Coordinates of C-alpha atoms in Angstrom, one line a residue:
X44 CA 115.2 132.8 66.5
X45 CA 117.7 135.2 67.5
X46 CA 117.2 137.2 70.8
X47 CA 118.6 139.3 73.3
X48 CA 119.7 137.9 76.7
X49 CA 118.1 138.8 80.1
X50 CA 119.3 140.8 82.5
X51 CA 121.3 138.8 85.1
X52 CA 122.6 141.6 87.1
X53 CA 119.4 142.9 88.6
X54 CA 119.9 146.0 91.4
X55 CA 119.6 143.7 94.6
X56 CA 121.7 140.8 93.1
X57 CA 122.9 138.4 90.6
X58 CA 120.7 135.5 89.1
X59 CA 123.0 132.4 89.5
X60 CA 122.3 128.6 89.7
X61 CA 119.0 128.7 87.8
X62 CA 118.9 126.6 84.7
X63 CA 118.8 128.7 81.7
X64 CA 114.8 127.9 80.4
X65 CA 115.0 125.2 77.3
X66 CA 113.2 127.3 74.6
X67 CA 113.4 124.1 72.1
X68 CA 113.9 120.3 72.4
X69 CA 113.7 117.5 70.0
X70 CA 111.2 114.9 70.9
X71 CA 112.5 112.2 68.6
X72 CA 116.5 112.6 68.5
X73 CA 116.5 112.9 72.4
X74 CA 114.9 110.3 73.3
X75 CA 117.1 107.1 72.8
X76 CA 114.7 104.7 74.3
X77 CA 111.7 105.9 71.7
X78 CA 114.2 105.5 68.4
X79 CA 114.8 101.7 69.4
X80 CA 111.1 100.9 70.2
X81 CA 109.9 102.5 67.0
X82 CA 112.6 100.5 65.6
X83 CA 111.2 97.3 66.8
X84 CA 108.1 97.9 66.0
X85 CA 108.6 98.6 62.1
X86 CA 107.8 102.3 62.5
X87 CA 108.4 105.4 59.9
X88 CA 111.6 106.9 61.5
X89 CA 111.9 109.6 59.1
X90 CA 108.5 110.5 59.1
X91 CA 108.8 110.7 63.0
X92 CA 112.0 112.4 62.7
X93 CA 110.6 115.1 61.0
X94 CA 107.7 115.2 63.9
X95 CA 109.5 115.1 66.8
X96 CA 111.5 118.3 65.7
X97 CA 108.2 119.7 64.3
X98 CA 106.7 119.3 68.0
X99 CA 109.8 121.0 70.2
X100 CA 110.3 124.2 68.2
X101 CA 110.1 127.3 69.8
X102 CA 106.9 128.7 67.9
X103 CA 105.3 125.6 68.5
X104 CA 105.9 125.8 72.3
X105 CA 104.6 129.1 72.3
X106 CA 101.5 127.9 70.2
X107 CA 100.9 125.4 73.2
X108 CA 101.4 127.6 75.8
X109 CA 98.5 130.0 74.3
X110 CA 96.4 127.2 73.5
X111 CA 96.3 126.2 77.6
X112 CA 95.9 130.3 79.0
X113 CA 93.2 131.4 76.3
X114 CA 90.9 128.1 77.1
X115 CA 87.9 127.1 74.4
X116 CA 84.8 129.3 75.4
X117 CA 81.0 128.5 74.6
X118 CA 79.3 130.5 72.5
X119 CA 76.0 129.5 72.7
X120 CA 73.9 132.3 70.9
X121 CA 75.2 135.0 67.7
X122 CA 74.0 138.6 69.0
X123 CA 70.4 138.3 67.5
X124 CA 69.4 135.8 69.5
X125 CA 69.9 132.8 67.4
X126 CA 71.5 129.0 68.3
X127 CA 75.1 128.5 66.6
X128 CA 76.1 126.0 69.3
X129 CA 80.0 126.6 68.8
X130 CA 83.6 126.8 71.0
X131 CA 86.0 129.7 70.1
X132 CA 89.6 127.8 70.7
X133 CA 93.1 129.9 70.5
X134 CA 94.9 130.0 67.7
X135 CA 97.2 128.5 69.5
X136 CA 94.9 125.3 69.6
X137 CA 94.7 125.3 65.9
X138 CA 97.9 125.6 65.4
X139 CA 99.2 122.3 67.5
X140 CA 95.7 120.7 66.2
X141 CA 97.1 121.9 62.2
X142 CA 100.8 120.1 63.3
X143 CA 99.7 117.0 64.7
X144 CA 97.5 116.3 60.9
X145 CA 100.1 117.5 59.1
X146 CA 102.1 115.0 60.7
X147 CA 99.9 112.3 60.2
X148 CA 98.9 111.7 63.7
X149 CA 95.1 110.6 62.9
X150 CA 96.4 109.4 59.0
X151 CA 99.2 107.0 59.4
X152 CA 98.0 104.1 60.2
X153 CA 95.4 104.0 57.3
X154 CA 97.5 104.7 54.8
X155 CA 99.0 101.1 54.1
X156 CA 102.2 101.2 54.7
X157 CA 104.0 99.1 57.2
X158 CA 104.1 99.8 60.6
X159 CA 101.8 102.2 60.5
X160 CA 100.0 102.1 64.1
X161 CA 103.7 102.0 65.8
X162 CA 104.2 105.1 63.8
X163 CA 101.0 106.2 64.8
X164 CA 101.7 105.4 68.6
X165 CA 105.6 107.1 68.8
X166 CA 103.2 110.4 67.3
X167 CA 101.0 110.2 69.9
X168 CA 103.9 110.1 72.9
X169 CA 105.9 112.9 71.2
X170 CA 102.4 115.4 70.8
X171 CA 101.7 114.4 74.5
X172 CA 104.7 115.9 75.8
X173 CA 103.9 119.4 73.4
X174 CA 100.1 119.8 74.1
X175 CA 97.9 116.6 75.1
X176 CA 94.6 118.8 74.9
X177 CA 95.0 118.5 71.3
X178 CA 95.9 115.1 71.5
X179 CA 91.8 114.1 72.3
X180 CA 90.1 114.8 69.2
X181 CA 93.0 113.6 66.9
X182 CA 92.7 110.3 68.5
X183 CA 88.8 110.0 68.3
X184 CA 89.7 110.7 64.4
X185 CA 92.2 108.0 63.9
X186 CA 90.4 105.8 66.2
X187 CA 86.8 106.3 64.7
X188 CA 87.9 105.5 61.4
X189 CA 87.4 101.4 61.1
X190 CA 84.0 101.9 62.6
X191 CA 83.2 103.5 59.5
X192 CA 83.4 100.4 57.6
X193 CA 79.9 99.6 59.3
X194 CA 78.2 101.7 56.4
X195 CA 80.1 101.9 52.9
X196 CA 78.1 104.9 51.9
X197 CA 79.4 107.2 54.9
X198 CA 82.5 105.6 55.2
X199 CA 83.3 106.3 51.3
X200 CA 82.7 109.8 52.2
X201 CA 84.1 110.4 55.9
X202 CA 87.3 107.8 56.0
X203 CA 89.3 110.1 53.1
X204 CA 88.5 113.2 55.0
X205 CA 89.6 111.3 58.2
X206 CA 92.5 110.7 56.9
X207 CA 94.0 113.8 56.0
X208 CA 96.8 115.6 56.3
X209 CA 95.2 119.2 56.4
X210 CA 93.5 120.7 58.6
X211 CA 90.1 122.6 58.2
X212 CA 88.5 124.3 61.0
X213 CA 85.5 125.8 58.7
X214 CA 82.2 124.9 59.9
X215 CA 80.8 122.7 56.7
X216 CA 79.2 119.8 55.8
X217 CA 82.2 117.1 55.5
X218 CA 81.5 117.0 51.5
X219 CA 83.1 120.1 51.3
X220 CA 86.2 120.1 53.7
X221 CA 89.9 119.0 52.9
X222 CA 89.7 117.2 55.9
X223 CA 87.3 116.3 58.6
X224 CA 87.6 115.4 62.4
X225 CA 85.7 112.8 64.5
X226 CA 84.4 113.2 67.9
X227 CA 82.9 110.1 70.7
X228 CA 79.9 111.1 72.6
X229 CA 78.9 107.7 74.7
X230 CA 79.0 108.4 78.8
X231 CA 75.2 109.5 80.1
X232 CA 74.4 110.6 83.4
X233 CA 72.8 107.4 84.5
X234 CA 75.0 105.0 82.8
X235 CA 78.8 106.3 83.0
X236 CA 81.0 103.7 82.0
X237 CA 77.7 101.0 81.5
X238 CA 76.9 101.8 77.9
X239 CA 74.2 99.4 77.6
X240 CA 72.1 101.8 80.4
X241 CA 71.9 104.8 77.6
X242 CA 68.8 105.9 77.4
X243 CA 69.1 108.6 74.0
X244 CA 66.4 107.2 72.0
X245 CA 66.3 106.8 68.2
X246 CA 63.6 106.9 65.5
X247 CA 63.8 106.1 61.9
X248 CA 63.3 109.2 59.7
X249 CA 63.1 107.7 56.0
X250 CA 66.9 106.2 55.5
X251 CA 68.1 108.1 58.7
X252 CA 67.2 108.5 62.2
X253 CA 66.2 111.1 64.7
X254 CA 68.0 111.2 67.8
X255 CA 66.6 112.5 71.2
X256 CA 69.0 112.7 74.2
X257 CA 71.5 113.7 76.5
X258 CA 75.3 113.5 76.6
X259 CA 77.0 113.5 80.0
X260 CA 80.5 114.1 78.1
X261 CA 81.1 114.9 74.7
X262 CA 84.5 115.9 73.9
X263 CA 86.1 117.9 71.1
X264 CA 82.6 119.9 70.6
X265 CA 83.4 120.9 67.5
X266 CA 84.1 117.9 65.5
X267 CA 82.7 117.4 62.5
X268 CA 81.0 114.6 63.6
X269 CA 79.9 112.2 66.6
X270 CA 79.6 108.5 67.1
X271 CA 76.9 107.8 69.8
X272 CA 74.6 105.2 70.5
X273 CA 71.1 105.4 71.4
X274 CA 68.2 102.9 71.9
X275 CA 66.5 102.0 68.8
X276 CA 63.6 100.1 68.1
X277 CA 66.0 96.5 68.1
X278 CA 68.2 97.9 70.6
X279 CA 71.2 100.0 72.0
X280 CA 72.4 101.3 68.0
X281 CA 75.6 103.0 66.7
X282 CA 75.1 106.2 65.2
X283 CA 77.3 109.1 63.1
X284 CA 75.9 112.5 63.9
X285 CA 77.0 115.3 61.6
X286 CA 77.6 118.2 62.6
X287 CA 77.2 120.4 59.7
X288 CA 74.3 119.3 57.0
X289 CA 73.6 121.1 53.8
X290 CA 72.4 125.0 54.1
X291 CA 71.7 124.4 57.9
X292 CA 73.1 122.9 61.2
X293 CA 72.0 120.0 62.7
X294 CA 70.5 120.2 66.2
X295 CA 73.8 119.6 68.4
X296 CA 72.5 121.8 71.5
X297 CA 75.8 122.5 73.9
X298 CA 74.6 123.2 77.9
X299 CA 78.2 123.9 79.0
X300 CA 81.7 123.3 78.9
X301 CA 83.4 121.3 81.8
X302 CA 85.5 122.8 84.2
X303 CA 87.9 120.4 83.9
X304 CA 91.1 119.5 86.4
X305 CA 93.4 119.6 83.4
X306 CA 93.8 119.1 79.9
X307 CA 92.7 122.5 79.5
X308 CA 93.1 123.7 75.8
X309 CA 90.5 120.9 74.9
X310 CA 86.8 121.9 75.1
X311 CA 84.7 118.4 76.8
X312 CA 80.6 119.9 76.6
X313 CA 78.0 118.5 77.6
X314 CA 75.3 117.4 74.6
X315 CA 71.3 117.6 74.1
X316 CA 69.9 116.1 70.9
X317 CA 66.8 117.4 70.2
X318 CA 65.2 115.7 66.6
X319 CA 68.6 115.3 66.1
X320 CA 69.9 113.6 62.6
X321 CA 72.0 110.5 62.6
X322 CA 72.8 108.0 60.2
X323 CA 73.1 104.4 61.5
X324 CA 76.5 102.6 61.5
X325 CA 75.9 98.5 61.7
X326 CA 72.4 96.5 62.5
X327 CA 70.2 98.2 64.9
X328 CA 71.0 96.4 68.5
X329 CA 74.7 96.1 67.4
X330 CA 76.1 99.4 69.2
X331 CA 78.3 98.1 71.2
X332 CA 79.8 95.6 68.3
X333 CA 79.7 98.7 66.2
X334 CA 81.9 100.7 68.0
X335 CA 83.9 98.7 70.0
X336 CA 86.6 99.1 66.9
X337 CA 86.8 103.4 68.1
X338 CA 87.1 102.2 71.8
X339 CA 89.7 99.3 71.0
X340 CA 92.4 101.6 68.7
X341 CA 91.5 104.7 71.2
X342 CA 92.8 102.4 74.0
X343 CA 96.2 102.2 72.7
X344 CA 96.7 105.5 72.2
X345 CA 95.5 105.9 76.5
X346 CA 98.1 103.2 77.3
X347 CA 101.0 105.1 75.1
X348 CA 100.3 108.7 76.1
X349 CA 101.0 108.3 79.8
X350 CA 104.6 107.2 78.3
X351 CA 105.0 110.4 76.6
X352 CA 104.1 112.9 79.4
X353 CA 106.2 110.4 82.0
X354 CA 109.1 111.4 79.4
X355 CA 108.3 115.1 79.2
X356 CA 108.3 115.5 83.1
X357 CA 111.6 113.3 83.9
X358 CA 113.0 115.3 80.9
X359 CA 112.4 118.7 82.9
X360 CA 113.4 117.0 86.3
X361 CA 116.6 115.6 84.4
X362 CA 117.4 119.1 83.1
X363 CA 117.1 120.8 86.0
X364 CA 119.3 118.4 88.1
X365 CA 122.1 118.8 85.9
X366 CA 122.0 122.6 86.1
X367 CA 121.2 123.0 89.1
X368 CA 123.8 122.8 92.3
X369 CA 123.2 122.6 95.9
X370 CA 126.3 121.6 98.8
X371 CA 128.7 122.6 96.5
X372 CA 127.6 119.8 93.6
X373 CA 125.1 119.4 90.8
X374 CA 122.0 117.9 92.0
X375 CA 122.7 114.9 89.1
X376 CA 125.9 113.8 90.9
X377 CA 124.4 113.4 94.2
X378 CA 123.2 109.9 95.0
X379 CA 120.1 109.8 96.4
X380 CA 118.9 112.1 93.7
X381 CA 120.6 110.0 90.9
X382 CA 118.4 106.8 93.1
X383 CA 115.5 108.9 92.5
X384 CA 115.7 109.5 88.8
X385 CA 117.0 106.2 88.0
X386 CA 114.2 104.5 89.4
X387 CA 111.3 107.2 87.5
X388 CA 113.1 106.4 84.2
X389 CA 112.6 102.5 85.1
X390 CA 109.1 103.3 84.9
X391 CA 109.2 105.5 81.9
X392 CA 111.0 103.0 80.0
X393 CA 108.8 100.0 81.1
X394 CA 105.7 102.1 79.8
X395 CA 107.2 103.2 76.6
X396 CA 108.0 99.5 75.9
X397 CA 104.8 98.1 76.9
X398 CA 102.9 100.7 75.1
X399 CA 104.9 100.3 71.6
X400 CA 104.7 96.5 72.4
X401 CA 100.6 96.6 72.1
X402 CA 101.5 99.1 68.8
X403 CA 103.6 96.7 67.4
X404 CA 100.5 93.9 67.5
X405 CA 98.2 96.0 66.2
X406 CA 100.3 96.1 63.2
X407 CA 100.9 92.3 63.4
X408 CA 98.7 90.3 60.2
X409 CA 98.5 87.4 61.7
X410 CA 95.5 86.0 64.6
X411 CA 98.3 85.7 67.2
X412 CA 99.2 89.1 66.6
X413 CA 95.3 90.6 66.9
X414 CA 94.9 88.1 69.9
X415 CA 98.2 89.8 71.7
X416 CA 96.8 93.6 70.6
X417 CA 93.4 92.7 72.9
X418 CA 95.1 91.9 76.2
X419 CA 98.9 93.6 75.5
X420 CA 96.6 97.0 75.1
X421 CA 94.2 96.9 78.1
X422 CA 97.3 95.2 80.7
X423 CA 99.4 98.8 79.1
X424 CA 96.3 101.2 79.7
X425 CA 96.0 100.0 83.2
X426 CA 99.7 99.8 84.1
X427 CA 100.8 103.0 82.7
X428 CA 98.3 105.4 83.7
X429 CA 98.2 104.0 87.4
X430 CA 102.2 104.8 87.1
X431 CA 101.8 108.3 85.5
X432 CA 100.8 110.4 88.3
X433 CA 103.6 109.1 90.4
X434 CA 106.3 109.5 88.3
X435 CA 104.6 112.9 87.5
X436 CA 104.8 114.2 90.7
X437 CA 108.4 113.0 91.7
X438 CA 109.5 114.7 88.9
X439 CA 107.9 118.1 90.0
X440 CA 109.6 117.8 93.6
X441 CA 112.9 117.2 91.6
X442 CA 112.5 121.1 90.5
X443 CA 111.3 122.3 94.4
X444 CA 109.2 125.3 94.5
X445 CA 109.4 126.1 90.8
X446 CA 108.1 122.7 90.1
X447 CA 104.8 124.7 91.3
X448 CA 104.6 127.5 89.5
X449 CA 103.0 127.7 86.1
X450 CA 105.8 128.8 84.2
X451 CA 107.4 125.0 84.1
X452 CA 105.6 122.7 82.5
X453 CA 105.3 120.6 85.5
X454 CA 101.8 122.0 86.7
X455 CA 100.1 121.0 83.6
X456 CA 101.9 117.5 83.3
X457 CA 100.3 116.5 86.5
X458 CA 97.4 117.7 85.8
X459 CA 97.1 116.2 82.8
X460 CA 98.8 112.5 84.3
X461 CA 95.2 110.9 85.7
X462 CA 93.2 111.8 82.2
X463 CA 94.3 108.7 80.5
X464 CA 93.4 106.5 82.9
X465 CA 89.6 108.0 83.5
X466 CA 89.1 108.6 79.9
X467 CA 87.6 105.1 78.2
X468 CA 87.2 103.0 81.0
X469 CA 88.8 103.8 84.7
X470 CA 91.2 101.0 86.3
X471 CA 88.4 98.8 87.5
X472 CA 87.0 98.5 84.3
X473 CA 90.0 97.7 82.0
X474 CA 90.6 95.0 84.6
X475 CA 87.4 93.8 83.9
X476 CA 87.6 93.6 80.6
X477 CA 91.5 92.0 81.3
X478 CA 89.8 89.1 83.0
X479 CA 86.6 89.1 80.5
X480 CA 89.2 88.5 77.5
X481 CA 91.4 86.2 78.9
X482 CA 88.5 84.0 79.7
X483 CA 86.7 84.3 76.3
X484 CA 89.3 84.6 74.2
X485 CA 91.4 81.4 74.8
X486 CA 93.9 82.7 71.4
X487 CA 94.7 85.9 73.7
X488 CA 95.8 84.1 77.0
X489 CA 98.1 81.9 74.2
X490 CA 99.8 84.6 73.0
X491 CA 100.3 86.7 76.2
X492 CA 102.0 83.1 77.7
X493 CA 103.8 83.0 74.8
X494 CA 105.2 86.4 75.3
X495 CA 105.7 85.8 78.5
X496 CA 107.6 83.0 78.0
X497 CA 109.8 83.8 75.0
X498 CA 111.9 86.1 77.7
X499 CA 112.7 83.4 80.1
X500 CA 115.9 82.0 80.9
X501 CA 117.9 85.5 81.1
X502 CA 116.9 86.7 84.2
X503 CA 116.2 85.1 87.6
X504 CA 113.9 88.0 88.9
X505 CA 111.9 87.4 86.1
X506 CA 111.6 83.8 85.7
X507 CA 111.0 84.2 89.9
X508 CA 108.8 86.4 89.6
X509 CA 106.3 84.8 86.3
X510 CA 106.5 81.2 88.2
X511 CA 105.2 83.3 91.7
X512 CA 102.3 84.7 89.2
X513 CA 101.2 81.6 87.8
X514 CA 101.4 79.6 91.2
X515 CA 99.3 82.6 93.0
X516 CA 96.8 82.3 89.9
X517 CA 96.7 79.1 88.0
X518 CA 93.2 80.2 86.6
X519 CA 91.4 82.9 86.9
X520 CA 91.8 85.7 90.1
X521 CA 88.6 86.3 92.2
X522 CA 87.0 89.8 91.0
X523 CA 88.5 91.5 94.4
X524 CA 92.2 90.2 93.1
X525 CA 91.9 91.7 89.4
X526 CA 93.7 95.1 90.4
X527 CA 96.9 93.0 91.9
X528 CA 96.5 90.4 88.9
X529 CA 96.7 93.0 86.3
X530 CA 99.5 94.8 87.1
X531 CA 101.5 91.2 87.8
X532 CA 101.0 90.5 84.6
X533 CA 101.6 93.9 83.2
X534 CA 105.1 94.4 84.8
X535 CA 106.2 91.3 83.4
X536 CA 105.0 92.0 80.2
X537 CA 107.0 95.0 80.8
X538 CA 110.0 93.3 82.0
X539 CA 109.8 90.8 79.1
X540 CA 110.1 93.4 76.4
X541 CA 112.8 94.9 78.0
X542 CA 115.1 91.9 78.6
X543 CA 114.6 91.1 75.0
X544 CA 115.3 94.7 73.9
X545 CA 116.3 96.8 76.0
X546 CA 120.1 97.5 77.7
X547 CA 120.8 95.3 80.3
X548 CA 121.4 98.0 82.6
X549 CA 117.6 98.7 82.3
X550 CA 116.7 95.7 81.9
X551 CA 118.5 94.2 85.3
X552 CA 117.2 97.2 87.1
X553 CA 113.8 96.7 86.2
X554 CA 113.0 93.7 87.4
X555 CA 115.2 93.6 90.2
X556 CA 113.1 97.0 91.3
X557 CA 109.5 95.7 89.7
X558 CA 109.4 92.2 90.6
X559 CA 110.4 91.3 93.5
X560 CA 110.4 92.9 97.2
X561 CA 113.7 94.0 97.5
X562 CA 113.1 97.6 97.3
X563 CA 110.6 100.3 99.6
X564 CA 107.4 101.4 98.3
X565 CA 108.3 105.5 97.4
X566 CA 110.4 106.6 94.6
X567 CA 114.2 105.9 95.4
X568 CA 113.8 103.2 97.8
X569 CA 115.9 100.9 95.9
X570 CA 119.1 99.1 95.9
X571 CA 122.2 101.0 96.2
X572 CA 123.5 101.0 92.4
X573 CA 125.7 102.5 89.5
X574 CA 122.6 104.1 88.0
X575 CA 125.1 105.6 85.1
X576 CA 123.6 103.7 81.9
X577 CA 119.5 104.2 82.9
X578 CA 120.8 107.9 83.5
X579 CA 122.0 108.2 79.9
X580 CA 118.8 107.4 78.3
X581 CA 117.1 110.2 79.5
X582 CA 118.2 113.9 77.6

């Protein structure tokens, strides 16, 4: 897009030593780091290729950018009086929701070709950094789509549109859409993370039910349809609630919108149903069986997003060091702030690895692969997302005062940094269900050791640091220890991808600066270094 350049030579003075504003980037040919892990992993690079330029353009910037100031409203009522129940998005939201299909962000990985959850994942980290809000209900879609397999009827009809590469807003039943989007509404008042304490009851209504009940968050409103569970007659049930039926709507009552920290272009509602229809997925008092599939594949895509936005905020903090001088030399050529950067792109490239490590299992054919997926998933959710709002916020300071203001991206990066790790089960929970899986599943605790071990031998940290972890905890931690046990293990599932794979610049750095306690507790406070080779990975 051609354009004229800005004044420079205002009345009072001359603009000099601010970086000129980058009105494009390419998610997928600068990023070094996210080419060799979708490498790895078996992923579609031309197909991600194609994305990742897709995703920087200008227009599509722009599109993002709308889709965050013009936020969803609630329209609960048409002017005669009468329920409709909708959100009004931007069209800016539909645009970046129209990309990421197109793309194959909710497809991929049910179209049978190889590596298509990697493929899926590297998606997922490049839309992040471009607009994350959209990022929600495209991830309920691909994630909602196994659970489907419950009932052959509905998923016959819904996993096609699921899978779709095109877009269609229209408010219909799904029969009659090019494609359709799936939304999650699980978390009640009462209950929160507890699934089991949902009190939305069901009753059968000939060969479907009637739901009665209240959501406590429900996002992506206007879905075409729902999973839920509710308590029926056997027990807490899975359930698909369409949105749209034939000739009518179905009772899907929205009492607000929430007013929500970040992740603003997204519309999270709360729900009633009211005599609400639902068709039952799985054996009544199977719920939590039923969809634990949604919860399981939407956890990978919460452990590889924080990567993505870590990326997009050291890419701005990079950027700006580099064209920005202060004593007479570039920020990047000072030390302390090359110490600073080096040590957030240690982080950044230990969460990208871990993330598109768990990808690369899900992808895997064999048990020892699904066994690694279980715990390689839950030990990258908790890691990462405790490590994005860190790195997030070090890389606003790198920028100063315009780090602050709304016209970087930095403001909505760290807003949107703790979402991950709240959305499908906060810390304490994943660490749970670490401990839960490792005790009964024996095959996942075999192949996390034999991860583990497969990257001993090269680096003394390491093999230090994993014979310190299995002396502190020959069995299983006490409950209190979970938080500390997790991220022990993650970082050196971390660190072992990344001695296998990785340079050994990054890789030395890593778990000299991760493992061990040579180094001070805020960003930076690490050994004196060369820091030129971590530098280079980041554009």
């Amino acid at each position: 897009m051609s354009r004229s350049a800005p004044d420079t030579r205002l009345a009072t003075h001359e603009v000099t030593n601010q970086p000129e504003p980058r009105r494009s980037r390419d998610a997928w040919a600068e990023d070094a780091a996210l080419r060799d892990a979708a490498a790895r992993a078996g992923a579609d690079s031309d197909a991600l290729a194609a994305a990742g330029a897709a995703f920087g353009t200008e227009e599509a910037l722009v599109r993002a950018e709308d889709a965050r100031r013009d936020r969803p409203r609630l329209v609960t009522h048409d002017r005669t009086g009468r329920r409709i129940d909708e959100v009004r998005f931007n069209d800016g939201y539909h645009a970046c929701m129209a990309l990421g299909i197109a793309h194959g962000y909710a497809a991929v990985a049910w179209e049978g070709r190889p590596g298509g959850h990697a493929t899926h994942a590297a998606l997922v980290y490049m839309l992040s950094q471009l607009e994350p809000g959209t990022c929600c209900p495209l991830t309920m879609t691909y994630a909602g789509h196994p659970a489907l397999a419950a009932a052959p009827d509905m998923a016959a009809l819904w996993q096609p549109k699921l899978a779709s590469r095109s877009y269609d807003a229209r408010l219909l039943p799904v029969a009659e859409k090019r494609g359709a989007t799936l939304g999650m509404a699980m978390t009640e008042k009462q209950g929160g993370s507890d699934v089991r304490a949902n009190a939305t009851r069901a009753l059968r209504d000939g060969d479907h039910y009637r739901l009665t009940g209240h959501k406590w968050f429900c996002s992506a409103p206007m879905s075409d349809g729902f999973l839920t569970l509710a308590q029926a007659p056997e027990g807490l049930t899975c359930f698909l609630v369409p949105r749209w039926l034939e000739g009518t709507r179905n009772v899907f009552r929205l009492q607000r919108l929430k007013d929500k920290l970040g992740n603003h272009a997204n519309a999270s509602s709360e729900v009633e149903f009211a005599d609400t229809l639902a068709i039952r997925l799985g054996d009544e008092g199977a719920g939590v069986r039923t969809i634990i599939e949604m919860v399981h594949h939407t956890r990978l895509d919460t452990a590889v997003a924080p990567a993505g936005l870590m990326r997009a905020a050291l890419s701005e903090a990079r950027w700006w060091a580099a064209g920005r001088t202060a004593f007479q030399r570039r920020l990047i050529d000072q030390p302390l702030m090359r110490a600073v950067l080096a040590d957030l792109a240690l982080d950044w490239e230990g969460a990208l690895a871990l993330g598109m490590a768990a990808a690369r299992a899900f992808d895997g054919k064999g048990a020892a692969d699904r066994a690694l997926a279980r715990i390689a998933v839950a030990l990258a959710k908790f890691l990462n997302n405790k490590l994005c709002p860190l790195v997030t916020v070090e890389a606003m300071e790198v920028l100063g005062g315009m780090g602050y203001v709304e016209e970087t991206p930095m403001p909505m990066l760290y807003r949107e940094a703790p979402l991950n790790g709240i959305w499908e089960g906060s810390g304490n929970v994943i660490c749970l269900d670490i401990l839960r899986t490792l005790h009964r599943a024996p095959d996942s605790a075999e192949a996390l050791t034999a991860a583990l071990m497969s990257a001993t031998g090269s680096d003394r940290h390491y093999d230090a640091a994993l014979k310190a972890h299995v002396t502190r905890w020959p069995g299983a931690p006490e409950e209190a220890e979970a938080r500390w046990f997790a991220e022990s293990l993650a970082r050196l599932l971390a660190a072992a991808e990344l001695i296998r794979h990785a340079p050994p610049a990054v890789a030395d750095a890593y778990a000299a600066t991760r493992l061990t306690a040579e180094r001070g507790r805020v960003t930076g406070a690490i050994p004196a270094a060369d820091h030129t080779a971590i530098l280079e990975r980041i554009a």
